[in-house]
Short mmCIF file of C-alpha atoms in Angstrom, two decimals:
data_model
loop_
_atom_site.label_atom_id
_atom_site.label_comp_id
_atom_site.label_asym_id
_atom_site.label_seq_id
_atom_site.Cartn_x
_atom_site.Cartn_y
_atom_site.Cartn_z
CA MET A 980 -8.08 -12.47 -23.55
CA GLY A 981 -11.50 -11.56 -24.01
CA LYS A 982 -13.56 -8.89 -21.99
CA ILE A 983 -14.56 -10.22 -18.73
CA GLU A 984 -18.35 -9.86 -18.69
CA TYR A 985 -19.99 -9.43 -15.04
CA ALA A 986 -23.65 -10.91 -14.53
CA VAL A 987 -25.71 -8.06 -12.87
CA ILE A 988 -28.59 -9.20 -10.90
CA ARG A 989 -31.21 -6.28 -10.16
CA PHE A 990 -33.25 -6.27 -7.33
CA GLY A 991 -35.58 -3.56 -5.48
CA ASP A 992 -35.00 -0.36 -3.89
CA ASP A 993 -35.50 -1.79 -0.29
CA TYR A 994 -32.40 -4.71 -0.97
CA LEU A 995 -30.19 -1.87 -2.09
CA ASP A 996 -30.93 0.02 0.83
CA ASP A 997 -30.33 -3.17 3.25
CA ALA A 998 -27.21 -3.96 1.28
CA ARG A 999 -26.16 -0.09 1.74
CA SER A 1000 -26.47 0.32 5.59
CA THR A 1001 -25.77 -2.64 6.37
CA LEU A 1002 -22.11 -2.72 4.70
CA GLY A 1003 -21.76 0.75 5.76
CA ALA A 1004 -22.12 -0.22 9.32
CA LEU A 1005 -19.92 -3.23 9.65
CA PHE A 1006 -16.89 -0.66 8.15
CA ASP A 1007 -18.13 2.09 10.63
CA ILE A 1008 -18.40 -0.38 13.94
CA GLY A 1009 -15.16 -2.45 12.81
CA VAL A 1010 -12.99 0.23 12.15
CA ASN A 1011 -13.83 3.25 14.66
CA GLU A 1012 -15.14 1.13 17.53
CA TRP A 1013 -13.89 -2.68 17.25
CA LYS A 1014 -10.59 -0.88 16.23
CA VAL A 1015 -9.70 -2.97 13.33
CA ASN A 1016 -7.28 -1.63 10.69
CA GLY A 1017 -9.62 -1.31 7.34
CA GLU A 1018 -7.56 -3.75 5.41
CA GLN A 1019 -7.38 -6.45 7.76
CA LEU A 1020 -10.78 -5.79 7.89
CA VAL A 1021 -12.13 -6.31 4.01
CA GLN A 1022 -9.61 -9.39 4.22
CA ALA A 1023 -11.69 -10.72 7.24
CA PHE A 1024 -14.59 -9.64 4.67
CA LEU A 1025 -13.70 -11.53 1.97
CA ALA A 1026 -12.02 -14.99 3.78
CA SER A 1027 -15.50 -15.77 5.78
CA GLY A 1028 -17.58 -15.73 2.25
CA LEU A 1029 -19.69 -12.85 3.64
CA ALA A 1030 -18.53 -10.79 0.23
CA ALA A 1031 -19.74 -13.84 -1.31
CA GLU A 1032 -22.68 -14.03 0.07
CA PHE A 1033 -23.60 -10.00 -0.53
CA GLU A 1034 -22.71 -10.57 -4.34
CA ARG A 1035 -25.60 -13.35 -4.42
CA ARG A 1036 -27.84 -10.79 -2.78
CA ASN A 1037 -28.56 -13.54 0.19
CA PRO A 1038 -31.25 -11.41 2.41
CA VAL A 1039 -30.54 -14.36 5.37
CA PHE A 1040 -26.93 -12.06 5.61
CA ILE A 1041 -27.54 -8.65 4.19
CA SER A 1042 -31.32 -7.70 5.49
CA GLY A 1043 -31.77 -10.74 8.42
CA LYS A 1044 -28.62 -10.11 10.32
CA SER A 1045 -26.96 -6.60 11.63
CA ALA A 1046 -23.34 -5.18 11.01
CA LEU A 1047 -22.51 -6.25 14.53
CA ASP A 1048 -24.15 -10.38 13.91
CA LEU A 1049 -21.67 -9.95 10.51
CA LEU A 1050 -18.47 -8.80 12.69
CA ARG A 1051 -19.14 -12.07 15.08
CA LEU A 1052 -18.62 -13.45 12.00
CA MET A 1053 -15.76 -12.46 10.64
CA GLN A 1054 -14.25 -12.53 13.89
CA PRO A 1055 -12.10 -16.04 13.65
CA TYR A 1056 -10.46 -14.29 9.70
CA ILE A 1057 -9.46 -11.31 12.72
CA ASP A 1058 -5.99 -10.89 14.67
CA CYS A 1059 -7.74 -8.71 17.12
CA ASP A 1060 -7.91 -9.90 21.01
CA ARG A 1061 -10.68 -7.73 21.58
CA GLU A 1062 -14.19 -8.81 21.26
CA PRO A 1063 -16.73 -7.15 18.88
CA PRO A 1064 -18.72 -4.62 20.55
CA ALA A 1065 -21.95 -5.38 21.86
CA GLU A 1066 -23.55 -2.19 20.42
CA ALA A 1067 -22.29 0.23 18.44
CA GLN A 1068 -23.28 3.78 17.61
CA VAL A 1069 -23.00 4.79 13.86
CA ALA A 1070 -20.71 7.30 12.98
CA PRO A 1071 -22.04 7.40 8.54
CA LEU A 1072 -18.94 9.64 7.54
CA GLU A 1073 -15.47 8.02 5.61
CA ASP A 1074 -16.00 4.16 6.31
CA TYR A 1075 -19.43 4.13 6.78
CA TRP A 1076 -19.95 5.75 3.32
CA LEU A 1077 -17.27 3.32 1.53
CA GLY A 1078 -19.16 0.45 2.33
CA TRP A 1079 -22.34 1.98 1.81
CA ILE A 1080 -21.15 3.05 -1.98
CA LEU A 1081 -19.67 -0.05 -2.93
CA ALA A 1082 -22.70 -1.84 -1.79
CA TYR A 1083 -23.76 0.21 -4.84
CA TYR A 1084 -20.76 0.00 -7.26
CA GLN A 1085 -21.15 -3.83 -6.89
CA PHE A 1086 -25.05 -4.01 -7.29
CA ARG A 1087 -24.31 -1.89 -10.27
CA THR A 1088 -21.54 -3.58 -12.09
CA GLY A 1089 -21.90 -7.18 -10.94
CA LYS A 1090 -18.03 -7.31 -9.96
CA PRO A 1091 -16.81 -8.94 -7.12
CA TYR A 1092 -15.73 -7.15 -4.23
CA ARG A 1093 -12.33 -9.14 -4.29
CA LEU A 1094 -11.35 -7.61 -7.41
CA ILE A 1095 -11.60 -4.02 -6.21
CA PHE A 1096 -9.91 -4.85 -2.53
CA ASP A 1097 -7.11 -7.11 -4.21
CA ALA A 1098 -6.57 -4.09 -6.47
CA ILE A 1099 -7.23 -1.10 -4.43
CA PRO A 1100 -6.01 -0.97 -0.94
CA TYR A 1101 -8.45 0.40 1.59
CA ASP A 1102 -7.10 3.87 2.75
CA GLU A 1103 -7.12 4.63 -0.67
CA LEU A 1104 -10.61 3.41 -1.29
CA VAL A 1105 -11.81 5.08 1.78
CA GLY A 1106 -10.13 8.22 0.92
CA MET A 1107 -11.98 8.88 -1.72
CA TYR A 1108 -14.58 10.41 0.76
CA TYR A 1109 -13.66 13.93 -0.78
CA PRO A 1110 -14.67 14.84 -3.10
CA LEU A 1111 -17.13 11.51 -3.85
CA HIS A 1112 -19.71 11.77 -1.24
CA GLU A 1113 -21.18 14.88 -2.65
CA ALA A 1114 -20.88 13.98 -6.21
CA PRO A 1115 -23.90 11.10 -7.94
CA GLU A 1116 -23.00 7.94 -7.29
CA GLU A 1117 -22.79 6.86 -11.04
CA LYS A 1118 -19.65 9.56 -10.30
CA PHE A 1119 -18.08 7.13 -8.12
CA VAL A 1120 -18.69 4.17 -10.65
CA GLU A 1121 -16.97 5.82 -13.40
CA VAL A 1122 -14.05 6.98 -11.43
CA LEU A 1123 -13.76 3.55 -9.53
CA ASN A 1124 -14.19 1.70 -13.46
CA GLU A 1125 -11.28 4.25 -14.32
CA ARG A 1126 -9.51 3.21 -10.84
CA LEU A 1127 -9.37 -0.41 -11.74
CA SER A 1128 -8.69 0.02 -15.50
CA TRP A 1129 -5.51 1.64 -14.45
CA ALA A 1130 -4.56 -0.88 -10.84
CA GLY A 1131 -3.99 -3.13 -14.10
CA MET A 1132 -1.47 -1.31 -15.66
CA PRO A 1133 2.10 -1.71 -14.49
CA THR A 1134 3.89 1.13 -12.30
CA GLN A 1135 6.54 3.44 -13.30
CA LEU A 1136 9.12 2.00 -10.89
CA TYR A 1137 8.13 -1.20 -12.96
CA ARG A 1138 8.54 0.71 -16.25
CA GLN A 1139 12.13 1.75 -14.78
CA ARG A 1140 12.98 -1.40 -13.22
CA LYS A 1141 13.01 -3.33 -16.45
CA ILE A 1142 14.43 -0.71 -18.84
CA CYS A 1143 17.17 -0.78 -16.26
CA GLY A 1144 17.46 -4.58 -16.80
CA TYR A 1145 16.94 -5.01 -12.82
CA SER A 1146 15.84 -8.08 -10.88
CA GLN A 1147 13.30 -6.21 -7.57
CA LYS A 1148 15.92 -8.32 -5.31
CA GLU A 1149 18.76 -6.65 -7.15
CA LEU A 1150 17.39 -3.27 -7.10
CA ALA A 1151 16.63 -3.78 -3.27
CA GLU A 1152 20.36 -4.52 -2.93
CA LYS A 1153 22.04 -1.64 -4.49
CA SER A 1154 19.54 0.79 -3.35
CA GLY A 1155 18.83 -0.42 0.46
CA VAL A 1156 14.90 -0.37 -0.31
CA SER A 1157 14.08 -3.46 1.26
CA LEU A 1158 12.29 -5.59 -1.18
CA ARG A 1159 9.27 -5.53 0.29
CA SER A 1160 8.35 -2.12 0.01
CA ILE A 1161 9.58 -2.32 -3.92
CA GLN A 1162 7.10 -5.25 -4.33
CA MET A 1163 4.23 -3.59 -2.27
CA TYR A 1164 5.07 -0.54 -4.60
CA GLU A 1165 4.71 -2.39 -7.72
CA GLN A 1166 1.88 -3.98 -7.03
CA ARG A 1167 0.13 -0.82 -5.38
CA GLN A 1168 -0.67 -1.62 -2.25
CA LYS A 1169 1.74 1.36 -1.14
CA ASN A 1170 1.73 4.20 -2.78
CA ILE A 1171 5.41 5.23 -3.94
CA ASN A 1172 3.59 9.28 -3.85
CA HIS A 1173 3.46 8.80 -0.54
CA ALA A 1174 6.94 7.47 -0.08
CA ALA A 1175 9.86 9.08 1.65
CA ALA A 1176 11.85 11.70 -0.35
CA GLU A 1177 14.89 9.37 0.58
CA THR A 1178 13.05 6.28 -0.64
CA VAL A 1179 12.39 8.02 -3.66
CA PHE A 1180 15.89 9.56 -4.58
CA ARG A 1181 17.64 6.11 -3.70
CA LEU A 1182 15.52 4.20 -6.21
CA SER A 1183 15.61 6.56 -8.55
CA HIS A 1184 19.83 7.17 -8.33
CA VAL A 1185 19.75 3.09 -9.12
CA LEU A 1186 17.22 3.67 -11.75
CA HIS A 1187 19.30 6.51 -13.30
CA CYS A 1188 16.11 8.45 -13.80
CA SER A 1189 14.50 11.27 -12.04
CA MET A 1190 12.08 11.16 -8.68
CA GLU A 1191 9.88 12.39 -10.81
CA THR A 1192 9.42 9.96 -13.44
CA LEU A 1193 8.99 6.86 -10.66
CA LEU A 1194 5.58 8.96 -9.79
CA GLU A 1195 2.04 7.78 -10.38
CA TRP A 1196 -0.02 10.67 -12.11
#
């Protein structure tokens, strides 16, 4: 398969500033004021079509609406009994930074937001705040490009399971680890490095390998 090329449309710095501040505020307010789980928030951002509008550089949504306006548009796609806040103070820390830097990344590379969010969980993305929040923007571009490339490679758990000839269901039955957990570890929706030691031990025992073999480096 040939290399996929993403169209990069360049606009002035004023547009980029709007995209950064709007998406940064959207993540910050959504997570810290509205108390919506970060993963649920980004899925609503995708499902509502707002991600596509940001990718198209649509000024109606990026410059013409506030983050609160956008959160209200996302509300039907969020399973939450609480209403979005009527007003909110933005505290530009981890969640704000993630929206801010992803807007830059998408602007810089043209890669769709879905590609990013499908490959890397929200918590892992926001965890890149340390130490990258003090690094140049191009360093984040470099690191995220490398991480997205790595995300397309099979996990150590997948490799070892295939070596042993087990299906995911068979591994779940033999190890006592839930099928859903195994699926999420192999899809990198959950980080096996953060799993309980007992979970990794059970998997490694069935797969006839050391616990370290199943960790991601």
